[in-house]
Amino acid sequence: MNTKYRKAIIAGNWKMNMLVSDIKPFIEELKPMLPKTKTCDTVLCVPAVNIPAMLRAGKDAKIACGAQDVSSYDKGAYTGEISAAQLADVGAKYCIVGHSERRAYHNESDMDVNSKTGKLIEHGVSPIICVGESLEQRESGLTMPHINYQIRAALADVDMTGLRRCVIAYEPIWAIGTGKTATAEQAQEVCGYIRSIIREIYGARPARSISILYGGSMNAKNAAELLAQPDIDGGLIGGASLKPADFATIIAATGADNE
Ligand code: 13P
């Protein structure tokens, strides 16, 4: 983490968990455990129907609210979809795009990820763009070409101003929900590589400023080591973000203190 040039972000991804009635008790339990001075932005990406309740409950605790997906269309006859304008309207500050679960179960393509990213930028919502390789790709030595492709595809036509809104999350598919975390070295290697791609496309300054997160079985025990890596600026956390004590420990691991 290098907080001199970029902000640390700890984002929980609740996936399809929690009810509206769980939110207030969760935040009430979490709040007293939060470090007094947070050196990171804290975000909870919740199911869309829970966004208003999370915004109300999270305000005092300074927890921003994010969504988990957005439509790649502006508006109209797209039953079941939620637009970037609607997310911005309700107050969502972040939105995950291209999560591997959406790529796998909803056939989300790199083109979809690119158009969703564009719509979010247009409406002032920060996209958290997820990239990551499968175990098969890693074992065949295809991690870096795959990441290179995913990053360039997601950011096609995103200009320098748009990039300032973007956050990248490296989530190796084999580490998600498996308890099998990438080692700090493996995670650093790919996050550093992602920064080098940003440098190639946009130059040194944007590469230095963009926050790159690691996700995949990050938890209260391994967070500090992962966050100590120079190119890992935070985490995108699934399972451990459902437990207030674990989530608070991860936030504290960004170097936030209790002065
Ligand atoms: P886990 O932390 O449960 O492995 O999930 C990671 C993830 O998919 C966050 O988006």
Tab-separated table of C-alpha atoms and ligand atoms in Angstrom:
chain	number	residue	atom	x	y	z
A	1	MET	CA	0.000	0.000	0.000
A	2	ASN	CA	1.278	3.419	-0.801
A	3	THR	CA	-1.121	5.930	0.714
A	4	LYS	CA	1.076	8.850	-0.287
A	5	TYR	CA	-0.164	8.607	-3.851
A	6	ARG	CA	-3.464	6.749	-3.680
A	7	LYS	CA	-6.263	5.915	-1.317
A	8	ALA	CA	-6.682	2.633	0.431
A	9	ILE	CA	-10.100	1.079	-0.066
A	10	ILE	CA	-11.643	-1.771	1.868
A	11	ALA	CA	-14.807	-2.894	0.102
A	12	GLY	CA	-17.076	-5.651	1.284
A	13	ASN	CA	-19.016	-7.623	-1.293
A	14	TRP	CA	-22.040	-9.054	0.468
A	15	LYS	CA	-23.062	-10.967	-2.683
A	16	MET	CA	-26.608	-12.383	-2.233
A	17	ASN	CA	-26.537	-12.322	1.565
A	18	MET	CA	-28.265	-10.323	4.292
A	19	LEU	CA	-31.757	-8.881	4.653
A	20	VAL	CA	-32.715	-5.252	5.240
A	21	SER	CA	-33.384	-6.148	8.875
A	22	ASP	CA	-29.763	-7.372	9.271
A	23	ILE	CA	-28.193	-4.058	8.274
A	24	LYS	CA	-28.753	-1.877	11.344
A	25	PRO	CA	-27.555	-4.536	13.811
A	26	PHE	CA	-24.514	-5.201	11.582
A	27	ILE	CA	-23.488	-1.532	11.503
A	28	GLU	CA	-24.192	-1.099	15.228
A	29	GLU	CA	-21.857	-3.976	15.974
A	30	LEU	CA	-19.215	-2.793	13.506
A	31	LYS	CA	-19.125	0.909	14.408
A	32	PRO	CA	-17.476	0.709	17.850
A	33	MET	CA	-14.816	-1.615	16.443
A	34	LEU	CA	-13.811	0.758	13.655
A	35	PRO	CA	-10.474	2.554	14.029
A	36	LYS	CA	-10.919	6.204	15.090
A	37	THR	CA	-8.884	7.544	12.185
A	38	LYS	CA	-9.576	5.592	9.085
A	39	THR	CA	-6.819	5.813	6.542
A	40	CYS	CA	-9.039	4.014	4.078
A	41	ASP	CA	-12.365	4.427	2.364
A	42	THR	CA	-14.739	1.777	3.600
A	43	VAL	CA	-17.437	0.511	1.287
A	44	LEU	CA	-20.123	-2.151	1.488
A	45	CYS	CA	-21.452	-3.414	-1.835
A	46	VAL	CA	-24.857	-4.782	-1.003
A	47	PRO	CA	-27.766	-6.293	-2.949
A	48	ALA	CA	-29.566	-3.482	-4.800
A	49	VAL	CA	-32.715	-3.718	-2.670
A	50	ASN	CA	-30.599	-3.099	0.458
A	51	ILE	CA	-28.935	0.097	-0.791
A	52	PRO	CA	-31.325	2.637	0.818
A	53	ALA	CA	-31.135	0.883	4.208
A	54	MET	CA	-27.331	0.667	3.988
A	55	LEU	CA	-27.087	4.359	3.101
A	56	ARG	CA	-29.127	5.270	6.187
A	57	ALA	CA	-27.299	2.926	8.541
A	58	GLY	CA	-23.803	3.527	7.166
A	59	LYS	CA	-23.877	7.335	7.208
A	60	ASP	CA	-22.702	7.863	10.795
A	61	ALA	CA	-20.068	5.162	10.523
A	62	LYS	CA	-18.794	6.791	7.302
A	63	ILE	CA	-19.341	3.673	5.288
A	64	ALA	CA	-20.018	4.284	1.619
A	65	CYS	CA	-22.515	2.148	-0.190
A	66	GLY	CA	-21.901	0.280	-3.397
A	67	ALA	CA	-23.890	-1.919	-5.763
A	68	GLN	CA	-22.820	-5.262	-7.207
A	69	ASP	CA	-23.872	-4.837	-10.814
A	70	VAL	CA	-25.370	-2.333	-13.251
A	71	SER	CA	-27.068	-2.491	-16.620
A	72	SER	CA	-25.011	-1.797	-19.711
A	73	TYR	CA	-27.992	0.115	-21.136
A	74	ASP	CA	-29.160	3.625	-20.347
A	75	LYS	CA	-32.866	3.008	-19.804
A	76	GLY	CA	-35.926	1.393	-21.309
A	77	ALA	CA	-37.342	-2.084	-21.762
A	78	TYR	CA	-34.752	-4.129	-19.837
A	79	THR	CA	-36.819	-5.984	-17.265
A	80	GLY	CA	-35.009	-6.606	-14.017
A	81	GLU	CA	-32.089	-4.323	-14.784
A	82	ILE	CA	-30.910	-1.291	-12.817
A	83	SER	CA	-29.237	1.605	-14.616
A	84	ALA	CA	-26.187	3.639	-13.638
A	85	ALA	CA	-28.447	6.715	-13.440
A	86	GLN	CA	-30.679	4.886	-10.945
A	87	LEU	CA	-27.686	3.846	-8.829
A	88	ALA	CA	-26.388	7.403	-8.787
A	89	ASP	CA	-29.881	8.688	-7.991
A	90	VAL	CA	-30.261	6.443	-4.954
A	91	GLY	CA	-26.796	7.434	-3.654
A	92	ALA	CA	-24.529	4.494	-4.516
A	93	LYS	CA	-20.924	5.670	-4.729
A	94	TYR	CA	-19.333	2.493	-6.084
A	95	CYS	CA	-20.423	-0.463	-8.192
A	96	ILE	CA	-18.655	-3.760	-8.792
A	97	VAL	CA	-18.390	-4.703	-12.477
A	98	GLY	CA	-17.194	-7.899	-14.091
A	99	HIS	CA	-17.148	-10.003	-10.940
A	100	SER	CA	-16.143	-13.544	-11.900
A	101	GLU	CA	-19.476	-14.849	-10.590
A	102	ARG	CA	-21.313	-12.612	-13.044
A	103	ARG	CA	-18.936	-13.546	-15.847
A	104	ALA	CA	-19.479	-17.255	-15.080
A	105	TYR	CA	-23.197	-17.423	-14.222
A	106	HIS	CA	-24.530	-14.560	-16.340
A	107	ASN	CA	-22.236	-14.777	-19.332
A	108	GLU	CA	-20.944	-11.284	-18.765
A	109	SER	CA	-18.434	-10.519	-21.512
A	110	ASP	CA	-15.489	-8.136	-21.551
A	111	MET	CA	-17.600	-5.930	-23.825
A	112	ASP	CA	-20.360	-5.834	-21.195
A	113	VAL	CA	-17.796	-4.960	-18.538
A	114	ASN	CA	-16.548	-2.137	-20.746
A	115	SER	CA	-20.010	-0.673	-21.391
A	116	LYS	CA	-21.002	-0.964	-17.717
A	117	THR	CA	-17.786	0.805	-16.747
A	118	GLY	CA	-18.587	3.604	-19.209
A	119	LYS	CA	-22.153	4.051	-17.923
A	120	LEU	CA	-20.985	4.246	-14.309
A	121	ILE	CA	-18.319	6.824	-15.111
A	122	GLU	CA	-20.890	8.876	-17.009
A	123	HIS	CA	-23.080	9.012	-13.896
A	124	GLY	CA	-20.331	9.636	-11.367
A	125	VAL	CA	-20.367	6.182	-9.773
A	126	SER	CA	-16.954	4.565	-9.265
A	127	PRO	CA	-16.618	1.194	-11.010
A	128	ILE	CA	-14.709	-1.510	-9.129
A	129	ILE	CA	-13.535	-3.498	-12.138
A	130	CYS	CA	-12.817	-7.158	-11.330
A	131	VAL	CA	-10.261	-9.207	-13.228
A	132	GLY	CA	-8.734	-12.569	-12.460
A	133	GLU	CA	-7.562	-15.865	-13.887
A	134	SER	CA	-8.886	-19.388	-13.414
A	135	LEU	CA	-6.731	-22.111	-11.886
A	136	GLU	CA	-6.351	-23.672	-15.316
A	137	GLN	CA	-5.084	-20.406	-16.768
A	138	ARG	CA	-2.651	-19.953	-13.885
A	139	GLU	CA	-1.319	-23.480	-14.268
A	140	SER	CA	-0.836	-23.012	-18.007
A	141	GLY	CA	1.135	-19.801	-17.482
A	142	LEU	CA	-1.648	-17.662	-18.944
A	143	THR	CA	-2.288	-15.402	-15.947
A	144	MET	CA	-0.574	-12.276	-17.260
A	145	PRO	CA	-1.882	-12.380	-20.860
A	146	HIS	CA	-5.398	-12.958	-19.509
A	147	ILE	CA	-5.172	-10.056	-17.049
A	148	ASN	CA	-3.673	-7.837	-19.732
A	149	TYR	CA	-6.596	-8.609	-22.036
A	150	GLN	CA	-9.262	-8.090	-19.345
A	151	ILE	CA	-7.840	-4.735	-18.219
A	152	ARG	CA	-7.436	-3.339	-21.729
A	153	ALA	CA	-10.934	-4.526	-22.721
A	154	ALA	CA	-12.587	-3.076	-19.598
A	155	LEU	CA	-10.886	0.293	-20.092
A	156	ALA	CA	-11.272	0.614	-23.866
A	157	ASP	CA	-12.350	4.212	-24.585
A	158	VAL	CA	-12.062	5.242	-20.939
A	159	ASP	CA	-10.208	8.556	-20.955
A	160	MET	CA	-7.911	9.947	-18.288
A	161	THR	CA	-10.757	11.702	-16.453
A	162	GLY	CA	-12.830	8.513	-16.463
A	163	LEU	CA	-9.909	6.484	-15.180
A	164	ARG	CA	-9.721	8.697	-12.089
A	165	ARG	CA	-13.042	7.220	-10.966
A	166	CYS	CA	-11.975	3.613	-11.547
A	167	VAL	CA	-10.783	1.067	-9.026
A	168	ILE	CA	-9.354	-2.276	-10.139
A	169	ALA	CA	-9.782	-5.483	-8.143
A	170	TYR	CA	-7.568	-8.471	-8.814
A	171	GLU	CA	-9.551	-11.540	-7.820
A	172	PRO	CA	-8.036	-14.868	-8.865
A	173	ILE	CA	-11.053	-17.122	-9.434
A	174	TRP	CA	-9.391	-20.046	-7.657
A	175	ALA	CA	-9.113	-17.983	-4.479
A	176	ILE	CA	-12.732	-16.835	-4.277
A	177	GLY	CA	-14.743	-18.463	-1.514
A	178	THR	CA	-12.277	-21.347	-1.392
A	179	GLY	CA	-10.222	-20.338	1.641
A	180	LYS	CA	-7.246	-20.625	-0.721
A	181	THR	CA	-5.710	-17.151	-0.698
A	182	ALA	CA	-3.095	-16.106	-3.217
A	183	THR	CA	0.212	-15.663	-1.429
A	184	ALA	CA	1.235	-12.083	-0.832
A	185	GLU	CA	3.908	-12.550	-3.539
A	186	GLN	CA	1.428	-13.912	-6.095
A	187	ALA	CA	-1.054	-11.109	-5.385
A	188	GLN	CA	1.666	-8.434	-5.507
A	189	GLU	CA	3.050	-9.785	-8.766
A	190	VAL	CA	-0.303	-9.448	-10.545
A	191	CYS	CA	-1.295	-6.134	-8.906
A	192	GLY	CA	2.111	-4.703	-9.885
A	193	TYR	CA	1.574	-5.977	-13.412
A	194	ILE	CA	-1.862	-4.310	-13.547
A	195	ARG	CA	-0.242	-1.017	-12.523
A	196	SER	CA	2.322	-1.447	-15.308
A	197	ILE	CA	-0.493	-1.885	-17.860
A	198	ILE	CA	-2.156	1.313	-16.595
A	199	ARG	CA	1.227	3.039	-16.938
A	200	GLU	CA	1.521	1.842	-20.523
A	201	ILE	CA	-1.942	3.090	-21.453
A	202	TYR	CA	-2.240	6.293	-19.398
A	203	GLY	CA	1.255	7.196	-18.179
A	204	ALA	CA	3.083	7.288	-14.861
A	205	ARG	CA	0.908	9.638	-12.852
A	206	PRO	CA	-2.464	7.858	-13.351
A	207	ALA	CA	-0.703	4.537	-12.702
A	208	ARG	CA	0.589	5.865	-9.423
A	209	SER	CA	-2.818	7.184	-8.366
A	210	ILE	CA	-5.128	4.284	-9.178
A	211	SER	CA	-6.195	2.029	-6.291
A	212	ILE	CA	-5.727	-1.673	-6.985
A	213	LEU	CA	-7.417	-4.104	-4.598
A	214	TYR	CA	-6.901	-7.790	-3.947
A	215	GLY	CA	-9.875	-10.108	-3.451
A	216	GLY	CA	-10.145	-13.842	-2.781
A	217	SER	CA	-10.360	-15.281	0.722
A	218	MET	CA	-8.904	-12.141	2.286
A	219	ASN	CA	-9.596	-12.368	5.983
A	220	ALA	CA	-8.702	-10.999	9.411
A	221	LYS	CA	-5.590	-13.190	9.559
A	222	ASN	CA	-4.005	-12.654	6.158
A	223	ALA	CA	-5.081	-9.040	5.425
A	224	ALA	CA	-2.055	-7.308	6.989
A	225	GLU	CA	0.472	-9.247	4.930
A	226	LEU	CA	-1.432	-8.714	1.681
A	227	LEU	CA	-1.967	-5.000	2.385
A	228	ALA	CA	1.725	-4.531	3.148
A	229	GLN	CA	2.550	-5.191	-0.508
A	230	PRO	CA	3.489	-2.048	-2.442
A	231	ASP	CA	0.887	-2.435	-5.193
A	232	ILE	CA	-2.036	-3.727	-3.114
A	233	ASP	CA	-4.102	-0.740	-2.022
A	234	GLY	CA	-6.979	-2.503	-0.351
A	235	GLY	CA	-9.297	-5.452	-0.514
A	236	LEU	CA	-12.540	-6.657	-2.012
A	237	ILE	CA	-13.850	-8.960	0.641
A	238	GLY	CA	-16.611	-11.552	0.407
A	239	GLY	CA	-17.150	-13.921	3.333
A	240	ALA	CA	-15.203	-11.919	5.915
A	241	SER	CA	-17.244	-8.778	5.191
A	242	LEU	CA	-20.305	-10.522	6.613
A	243	LYS	CA	-18.696	-10.650	10.075
A	244	PRO	CA	-18.337	-7.231	11.737
A	245	ALA	CA	-15.286	-8.175	13.848
A	246	ASP	CA	-13.386	-9.632	10.895
A	247	PHE	CA	-14.287	-6.720	8.642
A	248	ALA	CA	-13.125	-4.228	11.307
A	249	THR	CA	-9.822	-6.092	11.690
A	250	ILE	CA	-9.239	-5.890	7.934
A	251	ILE	CA	-9.963	-2.137	7.973
A	252	ALA	CA	-7.504	-1.702	10.852
A	253	ALA	CA	-4.893	-3.623	8.852
A	254	THR	CA	-4.710	-0.726	6.373
A	255	GLY	CA	-2.744	1.074	9.059
A	256	ALA	CA	-5.687	2.945	10.518
A	257	ASP	CA	-5.090	3.567	14.184
A	258	ASN	CA	-7.056	4.094	17.338
A	259	GLU	CA	-5.458	7.350	18.560
B	1	13P	P1	-14.299	-14.304	-0.600
B	1	13P	O1	-13.637	-13.229	0.229
B	1	13P	O2	-15.482	-14.909	0.083
B	1	13P	O3	-13.324	-15.298	-1.118
B	1	13P	O4	-14.915	-13.565	-1.883
B	1	13P	C1	-14.109	-12.707	-2.605
B	1	13P	C2	-14.962	-12.003	-3.582
B	1	13P	O5	-15.473	-12.594	-4.515
B	1	13P	C3	-15.172	-10.559	-3.389
B	1	13P	O6	-15.743	-9.983	-4.509
